[in-house]
Amino acid sequence: MKKLGIIVFVFFFFLSAKSQQNEFFFRFIESNKNTINTVITRIISIDRIRHDTVYAYANSDELKRFEKLGYKYILLPHPSTLNTKSISMATTIDQMANWDRYPTYEVYRTMMKKFEQDYPSICKLDSIGTTTNGHKLYVVKISNNVTVEEPEVEVFYTSTMHGDETTGYILMLRLIDYMLSRYSIDTQITSMLNSMVIYINPDANPDGTYMGGDNTVSGAIRYNANYVDINRNFPDPRLGDHPNGAWTPETQIMMNFASLRHFTVSANFHGGSEVVNYPWDTWISSSKIHPDNNWFINFSKLYADSVQANGSVGYFTDVNINGITNGGDWYVVAGGRQDYMNWWHHCKEVTIELSMAKTPSSNLLPNFWNYNKAALLGYLESATKGFNGIITNTSGNPVKAKVFISGHDADSSYIYSSQTTGFYARPIEPGTWQVTYSAPGYISQTQNVVVNDWEASVIKNITLIPEYTVTFSVNHLNSPVLNANVHFNGVDKLTSSSGLAIFTNIPEGTGYGYTISLSGYHTAIGQFNVTDNKTFNVDLVPDATTVYSVTFNVTHQSLPVANATIIFNGIEQQTPSNGTIVFANIPQGIGYNYTVSKTGYVTQSTQTDVSTNKTIDIDLSPITYSVIFTVKLLGVAIVDANVDFNGTIKQTGIDGTVSFPDIPNGNGYGYTVSKLGYKSVIGQVDLTSDKNIAIELLPLYNVIFNVSNQGLPVANATIDFNSLSQQTDISGSTSFSNVVYGMGYNYSVSLTGYHGITSQVDVLENKSINVELTPVGVLEIDASKNLLYSWPNPFNNNINFQFDLEKPSNINLSVYSMDGRKIAIIADGLYHEGLNTITWSGYSSSLNAGSYIVVLNVDKKTFSQIIVHIK
Ligand SMILES: [Zn+2]
């Protein structure tokens, strides 16, 4: 075993240089088919089976797992290395002229582009993805009007997902060339391109094919560059998404492409055997056969018959003499593309093995084309057999609909029409088929389709009628009517508690009649058209013979409430003084809404059923508000102030506030805010909302006036202050109490024989005011003229007085206090004409700081000025 491993190591040295992985080809003996189908096929990639010899591939990991099963196996030379000398490569496009060479990757690329360039109206090239090694997965689309999406059957050929199975690669290229060059020349080809859309992917695994380099197919491998067998990597209907591990790039690219297209028939091409292999691959036929098994056998056999007729003796007989096989019966494959396309894409895909040699000598390639040409075209044409057509809706738009054959379809064999064109094609064996066409939002349609023979192509276009939901909303006076019987479209339904009866799956149509009936109501009858989902509102009118009276008693705290507004049965009434109002002639019914409202009260809205005369008692609750008092003085909270409001006295808290909640709305609520030593505040408030009332509470003070003259108290002087008039007592004093905190209080002091005094005072605390009265005749200040100048003013140590005399005059210059007492005589006598200046000093220790009046008497005229002494 080890020895053999060393031999193979030499064989594959050029491969192992690229990767840790390797691809091995080997054979071993196993005659138990069940072991092959359940154990072995899950570990390695079986290529073919001859009697009890199994030929298989494996990558390094797979081979390790296989070895653990204990089989003796013989490593074989890799197939792609066997014909090295007989493989010639075309390094220019011209060298492909005779189709007896393999193209280099670059020549392949150029050929694909040239197809599109040479035949732009019938050929369109697309790359559907890029592989791990940077190769493109090319697909050509071949059809008339190739750039337009037409309602035609779509078919797909793809080859060489096993990279070393290269026969199909060349046949696909040649098929493309053949069809393009014979369009409008050859009747069959012209007809095919006019009625079908043919997609061809020549190489589904270029990384495998060109593993030996882009210039040769020698050294091609079965697996891709990640050493994954793509044909074991697709979702499997029996084993799920990933039979051999995560999806490799080529698998994902192909799955995406298949999802975007709408293939009816397809095939994937291989080498190593010569046989048409039809579904299923993952089940043996005794467990499950495809519902279209007869179809598959017929068209597989047509293919095999054709190639056997055109081929050399013995061609296409290595697996079965008739050239076809059920996939699972040959050997089970999980994760194959064929089953994926059949199961998930409702497509008819077979696997076609074209040649015993995987990579045949290039000079043999024209032979394989000659053997297979007619069969390749014939299998594509199978897509047009059976029945097909276009499915649209009543507006003529395409509809993606399911096409299901009763008694036949199962296991995803049903098909769908194309979302974009509405086209569908259902290849089927001859018979009379009951076919159901269905799509969400449409009425399903079942039709009989007769397919007379295998060549028949029956056209069955279908117009699907939309269906809608019709909702009846049955009400009376905006209240739902329960249990009304709605008869519509041949069905009876009762309305729900919300008055609804819902009918689904109603075909688009006109003149739908309905009948709605309920005891106690007039029956409603009508008709309408259904062209959309529809809600139909019906006002069910009560039968007039069954009426009752409904009496409302409206009270608040057991007292009747007048002028409350009641809306009931569409009528509005006001309660009279006894709070009771009657609504007469109310038809029997349920869910009558009513509303009772009155300004200042909470509105009540509810429902009642009327099946007898009835009285409804309504207890109205007034709307209430909260009232918050905030008591402060100059922004500072006043604690423990009494607030008397709505019959309750409360004290303010530390923040100066007190709250009265739940006060019924109303006008003229009085309040008193008081505190000892403060002036009480009395006010009123109207409550139509929550209120915040800010109160400024002002303190009260005593103000004492002391009146004197020359140091002696003056009794009976009149003090007018704070709107009061009081006389000083024998001690010259009088006291005013409860004077509100404030500024700019005026006062006047008067007494016959004295100069009256008027002044202002700020009361910001308890206060004593001393008033010096001056007897009349002592001093009258005429401040209207001023010939006297004093400086500096204010003064400190000395002050200068200046006056200008018109002629020599007797003058007197004296200083008085502000309350009229003479402080000092500065000058007295005859002074000369002109400017006189007198300086006064030497008083600083005896003179208080403050304002004084200096008075100049000249010839019975008096001039004065206020001077200010500062210390
Ligand atoms: Zn293969």
Tab-separated table of N, CA and C in Angstrom, residues 37-135:
chain	number	residue	atom	x	y	z
A	37	ASN	N	-23.589	2.638	-2.178
A	37	ASN	CA	-24.567	3.733	-2.220
A	37	ASN	C	-24.741	4.449	-0.888
A	38	THR	N	-24.444	3.780	0.219
A	38	THR	CA	-24.705	4.419	1.512
A	38	THR	C	-23.425	4.870	2.204
A	39	VAL	N	-22.328	4.159	1.995
A	39	VAL	CA	-21.090	4.486	2.724
A	39	VAL	C	-20.057	5.130	1.800
A	40	ILE	N	-19.695	4.410	0.753
A	40	ILE	CA	-18.543	4.822	-0.051
A	40	ILE	C	-18.806	6.122	-0.802
A	41	THR	N	-20.002	6.228	-1.380
A	41	THR	CA	-20.284	7.428	-2.189
A	41	THR	C	-20.315	8.697	-1.346
A	42	ARG	N	-20.416	8.528	-0.010
A	42	ARG	CA	-20.411	9.709	0.863
A	42	ARG	C	-18.991	10.157	1.195
A	43	ILE	N	-18.005	9.320	0.881
A	43	ILE	CA	-16.622	9.640	1.281
A	43	ILE	C	-15.785	10.048	0.082
A	44	ILE	N	-15.902	9.297	-1.006
A	44	ILE	CA	-15.081	9.562	-2.190
A	44	ILE	C	-15.998	9.817	-3.379
A	45	SER	N	-15.414	10.240	-4.496
A	45	SER	CA	-16.199	10.562	-5.684
A	45	SER	C	-16.112	9.406	-6.677
A	46	ILE	N	-17.186	8.605	-6.716
A	46	ILE	CA	-17.182	7.441	-7.626
A	46	ILE	C	-17.301	7.973	-9.052
A	47	ASP	N	-16.459	7.433	-9.908
A	47	ASP	CA	-16.472	7.865	-11.303
A	47	ASP	C	-17.317	6.909	-12.136
A	48	ARG	N	-17.069	5.610	-11.966
A	48	ARG	CA	-17.873	4.614	-12.686
A	48	ARG	C	-17.679	3.277	-12.007
A	49	ILE	N	-18.566	2.332	-12.365
A	49	ILE	CA	-18.470	0.983	-11.803
A	49	ILE	C	-18.539	-0.017	-12.967
A	50	ARG	N	-17.540	-0.936	-13.011
A	50	ARG	CA	-17.558	-2.012	-14.009
A	50	ARG	C	-17.646	-3.321	-13.222
A	51	HIS	N	-18.794	-3.978	-13.346
A	51	HIS	CA	-19.023	-5.201	-12.552
A	51	HIS	C	-18.818	-4.873	-11.081
A	52	ASP	N	-17.801	-5.471	-10.408
A	52	ASP	CA	-17.624	-5.125	-8.989
A	52	ASP	C	-16.396	-4.245	-8.763
A	53	THR	N	-15.859	-3.679	-9.868
A	53	THR	CA	-14.726	-2.769	-9.709
A	53	THR	C	-15.239	-1.336	-9.702
A	54	VAL	N	-14.833	-0.627	-8.668
A	54	VAL	CA	-15.258	0.774	-8.528
A	54	VAL	C	-14.064	1.662	-8.868
A	55	TYR	N	-14.259	2.618	-9.810
A	55	TYR	CA	-13.246	3.621	-10.129
A	55	TYR	C	-13.673	4.907	-9.429
A	56	ALA	N	-12.716	5.510	-8.763
A	56	ALA	CA	-13.116	6.682	-7.972
A	56	ALA	C	-11.977	7.691	-7.877
A	57	TYR	N	-12.391	8.894	-7.518
A	57	TYR	CA	-11.438	9.964	-7.240
A	57	TYR	C	-11.543	10.323	-5.754
A	58	ALA	N	-10.457	10.916	-5.245
A	58	ALA	CA	-10.510	11.460	-3.886
A	58	ALA	C	-9.443	12.540	-3.761
A	59	ASN	N	-9.707	13.496	-2.904
A	59	ASN	CA	-8.623	14.392	-2.534
A	59	ASN	C	-7.906	13.780	-1.334
A	60	SER	N	-6.873	14.409	-0.845
A	60	SER	CA	-6.043	13.783	0.196
A	60	SER	C	-6.856	13.437	1.438
A	61	ASP	N	-7.725	14.357	1.859
A	61	ASP	CA	-8.516	14.108	3.065
A	61	ASP	C	-9.495	12.962	2.849
A	62	GLU	N	-10.132	12.978	1.682
A	62	GLU	CA	-11.112	11.927	1.381
A	62	GLU	C	-10.425	10.552	1.351
A	63	LEU	N	-9.227	10.529	0.787
A	63	LEU	CA	-8.515	9.251	0.687
A	63	LEU	C	-8.170	8.718	2.075
A	64	LYS	N	-7.793	9.614	2.992
A	64	LYS	CA	-7.487	9.189	4.367
A	64	LYS	C	-8.706	8.549	5.021
A	65	ARG	N	-9.867	9.181	4.794
A	65	ARG	CA	-11.098	8.635	5.396
A	65	ARG	C	-11.458	7.293	4.752
A	66	PHE	N	-11.202	7.183	3.436
A	66	PHE	CA	-11.505	5.936	2.735
A	66	PHE	C	-10.593	4.810	3.237
A	67	GLU	N	-9.328	5.150	3.463
A	67	GLU	CA	-8.380	4.138	3.923
A	67	GLU	C	-8.815	3.508	5.236
A	68	LYS	N	-9.477	4.296	6.072
A	68	LYS	CA	-9.914	3.786	7.373
A	68	LYS	C	-10.966	2.680	7.225
A	69	LEU	N	-11.641	2.631	6.046
A	69	LEU	CA	-12.616	1.571	5.831
A	69	LEU	C	-11.940	0.215	5.602
A	70	GLY	N	-10.606	0.240	5.335
A	70	GLY	CA	-9.857	-1.009	5.226
A	70	GLY	C	-9.793	-1.623	3.839
A	71	TYR	N	-10.218	-0.865	2.826
A	71	TYR	CA	-10.170	-1.423	1.472
A	71	TYR	C	-8.738	-1.490	0.952
A	72	LYS	N	-8.480	-2.534	0.150
A	72	LYS	CA	-7.255	-2.539	-0.627
A	72	LYS	C	-7.571	-1.823	-1.924
A	73	TYR	N	-6.783	-0.815	-2.265
A	73	TYR	CA	-7.069	-0.085	-3.488
A	73	TYR	C	-5.792	0.057	-4.294
A	74	ILE	N	-5.977	0.271	-5.583
A	74	ILE	CA	-4.829	0.449	-6.466
A	74	ILE	C	-4.893	1.847	-7.042
A	75	LEU	N	-3.858	2.633	-6.769
A	75	LEU	CA	-3.796	3.971	-7.352
A	75	LEU	C	-3.497	3.839	-8.835
A	76	LEU	N	-4.201	4.647	-9.646
A	76	LEU	CA	-4.068	4.585	-11.092
A	76	LEU	C	-3.509	5.901	-11.594
A	77	PRO	N	-2.861	5.855	-12.771
A	77	PRO	CA	-2.411	7.131	-13.331
A	77	PRO	C	-3.607	8.037	-13.579
A	78	HIS	N	-3.401	9.326	-13.360
A	78	HIS	CA	-4.520	10.245	-13.538
A	78	HIS	C	-4.933	10.266	-15.012
A	79	PRO	N	-6.220	10.156	-15.341
A	79	PRO	CA	-6.652	10.033	-16.740
A	79	PRO	C	-6.130	11.152	-17.637
A	80	SER	N	-6.050	12.338	-17.114
A	80	SER	CA	-5.670	13.445	-17.994
A	80	SER	C	-4.194	13.394	-18.371
A	81	THR	N	-3.435	12.491	-17.734
A	81	THR	CA	-2.017	12.392	-18.073
A	81	THR	C	-1.762	11.287	-19.088
A	82	LEU	N	-2.784	10.482	-19.378
A	82	LEU	CA	-2.559	9.301	-20.202
A	82	LEU	C	-2.339	9.645	-21.666
A	83	ASN	N	-3.001	10.666	-22.184
A	83	ASN	CA	-2.949	10.966	-23.611
A	83	ASN	C	-2.077	12.164	-23.932
A	84	THR	N	-1.138	12.445	-23.063
A	84	THR	CA	-0.367	13.672	-23.225
A	84	THR	C	0.154	13.846	-24.646
A	85	LYS	N	0.668	12.720	-25.192
A	85	LYS	CA	1.274	12.852	-26.523
A	85	LYS	C	0.253	13.076	-27.622
A	86	SER	N	-1.003	12.642	-27.406
A	86	SER	CA	-1.999	12.774	-28.469
A	86	SER	C	-2.895	14.008	-28.280
A	87	ILE	N	-2.565	14.821	-27.312
A	87	ILE	CA	-3.343	16.042	-27.115
A	87	ILE	C	-2.641	17.202	-27.800
A	88	SER	N	-3.314	17.810	-28.777
A	88	SER	CA	-2.734	19.035	-29.331
A	88	SER	C	-3.604	20.210	-28.947
A	89	MET	N	-2.920	21.269	-28.653
A	89	MET	CA	-3.586	22.485	-28.211
A	89	MET	C	-3.633	23.480	-29.372
A	90	ALA	N	-4.761	24.201	-29.465
A	90	ALA	CA	-4.860	25.312	-30.417
A	90	ALA	C	-4.410	26.562	-29.695
A	91	THR	N	-3.349	27.162	-30.204
A	91	THR	CA	-2.862	28.388	-29.558
A	91	THR	C	-3.342	29.622	-30.309
A	92	THR	N	-4.011	29.404	-31.457
A	92	THR	CA	-4.682	30.518	-32.144
A	92	THR	C	-6.088	30.051	-32.460
A	93	ILE	N	-6.970	31.004	-32.704
A	93	ILE	CA	-8.357	30.657	-32.984
A	93	ILE	C	-8.462	29.907	-34.314
A	94	ASP	N	-7.554	30.212	-35.238
A	94	ASP	CA	-7.581	29.527	-36.540
A	94	ASP	C	-7.313	28.031	-36.395
A	95	GLN	N	-6.511	27.684	-35.436
A	95	GLN	CA	-6.176	26.266	-35.253
A	95	GLN	C	-7.356	25.444	-34.761
A	96	MET	N	-8.477	26.136	-34.411
A	96	MET	CA	-9.686	25.428	-34.004
A	96	MET	C	-10.571	25.098	-35.205
A	97	ALA	N	-10.134	25.456	-36.426
A	97	ALA	CA	-10.989	25.357	-37.611
A	97	ALA	C	-11.543	23.942	-37.811
A	98	ASN	N	-10.732	22.948	-37.529
A	98	ASN	CA	-11.193	21.570	-37.760
A	98	ASN	C	-11.698	20.883	-36.494
A	99	TRP	N	-11.728	21.612	-35.397
A	99	TRP	CA	-12.271	21.095	-34.134
A	99	TRP	C	-11.548	19.831	-33.680
A	100	ASP	N	-10.238	19.729	-34.024
A	100	ASP	CA	-9.479	18.559	-33.592
A	100	ASP	C	-8.356	18.939	-32.641
A	101	ARG	N	-8.563	20.052	-31.957
A	101	ARG	CA	-7.622	20.470	-30.920
A	101	ARG	C	-8.431	20.984	-29.717
A	102	TYR	N	-7.701	21.023	-28.612
A	102	TYR	CA	-8.285	21.686	-27.441
A	102	TYR	C	-7.795	23.129	-27.420
A	103	PRO	N	-8.637	24.086	-27.093
A	103	PRO	CA	-8.168	25.470	-27.062
A	103	PRO	C	-7.404	25.760	-25.761
A	104	THR	N	-6.405	26.614	-25.866
A	104	THR	CA	-5.839	27.162	-24.622
A	104	THR	C	-6.937	28.017	-23.974
A	105	TYR	N	-6.742	28.350	-22.704
A	105	TYR	CA	-7.789	29.150	-22.044
A	105	TYR	C	-8.008	30.457	-22.803
A	106	GLU	N	-6.910	31.051	-23.284
A	106	GLU	CA	-7.007	32.327	-23.993
A	106	GLU	C	-7.768	32.173	-25.311
A	107	VAL	N	-7.526	31.062	-26.007
A	107	VAL	CA	-8.248	30.809	-27.263
A	107	VAL	C	-9.732	30.585	-26.958
A	108	TYR	N	-10.013	29.869	-25.877
A	108	TYR	CA	-11.405	29.651	-25.455
A	108	TYR	C	-12.109	30.992	-25.230
A	109	ARG	N	-11.423	31.851	-24.510
A	109	ARG	CA	-11.966	33.161	-24.186
A	109	ARG	C	-12.247	33.957	-25.477
A	110	THR	N	-11.283	33.917	-26.362
A	110	THR	CA	-11.407	34.657	-27.624
A	110	THR	C	-12.565	34.107	-28.457
A	111	MET	N	-12.694	32.782	-28.493
A	111	MET	CA	-13.780	32.162	-29.259
A	111	MET	C	-15.138	32.630	-28.732
A	112	MET	N	-15.274	32.632	-27.415
A	112	MET	CA	-16.565	33.001	-26.817
A	112	MET	C	-16.904	34.451	-27.173
A	113	LYS	N	-15.899	35.313	-27.144
A	113	LYS	CA	-16.144	36.725	-27.475
A	113	LYS	C	-16.464	36.880	-28.964
A	114	LYS	N	-15.789	36.069	-29.762
A	114	LYS	CA	-15.986	36.176	-31.211
A	114	LYS	C	-17.390	35.721	-31.620
A	115	PHE	N	-17.920	34.734	-30.917
A	115	PHE	CA	-19.300	34.310	-31.217
A	115	PHE	C	-20.237	35.511	-31.147
A	116	GLU	N	-20.080	36.264	-30.056
A	116	GLU	CA	-20.977	37.416	-29.862
A	116	GLU	C	-20.692	38.488	-30.911
A	117	GLN	N	-19.407	38.708	-31.199
A	117	GLN	CA	-19.054	39.749	-32.191
A	117	GLN	C	-19.580	39.387	-33.578
A	118	ASP	N	-19.472	38.104	-33.936
A	118	ASP	CA	-19.858	37.690	-35.293
A	118	ASP	C	-21.370	37.600	-35.462
A	119	TYR	N	-22.085	37.311	-34.359
A	119	TYR	CA	-23.540	37.112	-34.476
A	119	TYR	C	-24.284	37.923	-33.401
A	120	PRO	N	-24.134	39.236	-33.432
A	120	PRO	CA	-24.670	40.035	-32.307
A	120	PRO	C	-26.199	39.959	-32.167
A	121	SER	N	-26.918	39.630	-33.255
A	121	SER	CA	-28.384	39.624	-33.123
A	121	SER	C	-28.905	38.306	-32.569
A	122	ILE	N	-28.080	37.236	-32.595
A	122	ILE	CA	-28.567	35.947	-32.086
A	122	ILE	C	-27.667	35.363	-31.002
A	123	CYS	N	-26.633	36.102	-30.598
A	123	CYS	CA	-25.732	35.541	-29.583
A	123	CYS	C	-25.310	36.633	-28.597
A	124	LYS	N	-25.406	36.288	-27.355
A	124	LYS	CA	-25.025	37.245	-26.310
A	124	LYS	C	-24.153	36.497	-25.311
A	125	LEU	N	-22.969	37.065	-25.039
A	125	LEU	CA	-22.027	36.415	-24.116
A	125	LEU	C	-22.179	37.012	-22.719
A	126	ASP	N	-22.099	36.135	-21.746
A	126	ASP	CA	-22.193	36.605	-20.359
A	126	ASP	C	-21.189	35.813	-19.529
A	127	SER	N	-20.523	36.484	-18.600
A	127	SER	CA	-19.749	35.751	-17.605
A	127	SER	C	-20.598	35.717	-16.342
A	128	ILE	N	-20.888	34.508	-15.881
A	128	ILE	CA	-21.790	34.413	-14.710
A	128	ILE	C	-21.005	34.347	-13.412
A	129	GLY	N	-19.643	34.375	-13.516
A	129	GLY	CA	-18.866	34.388	-12.270
A	129	GLY	C	-17.402	34.128	-12.550
A	130	THR	N	-16.588	34.316	-11.508
A	130	THR	CA	-15.145	34.123	-11.630
A	130	THR	C	-14.718	33.075	-10.603
A	131	THR	N	-13.820	32.187	-11.029
A	131	THR	CA	-13.425	31.068	-10.175
A	131	THR	C	-12.286	31.461	-9.238
A	132	THR	N	-11.903	30.514	-8.389
A	132	THR	CA	-10.816	30.745	-7.427
A	132	THR	C	-9.530	31.162	-8.140
A	133	ASN	N	-9.231	30.507	-9.291
A	133	ASN	CA	-7.999	30.827	-10.019
A	133	ASN	C	-8.199	31.941	-11.045
A	134	GLY	N	-9.341	32.640	-10.971
A	134	GLY	CA	-9.530	33.817	-11.811
A	134	GLY	C	-10.050	33.515	-13.206
A	135	HIS	N	-10.503	32.289	-13.467
A	135	HIS	CA	-11.121	31.989	-14.760
A	135	HIS	C	-12.588	32.403	-14.746
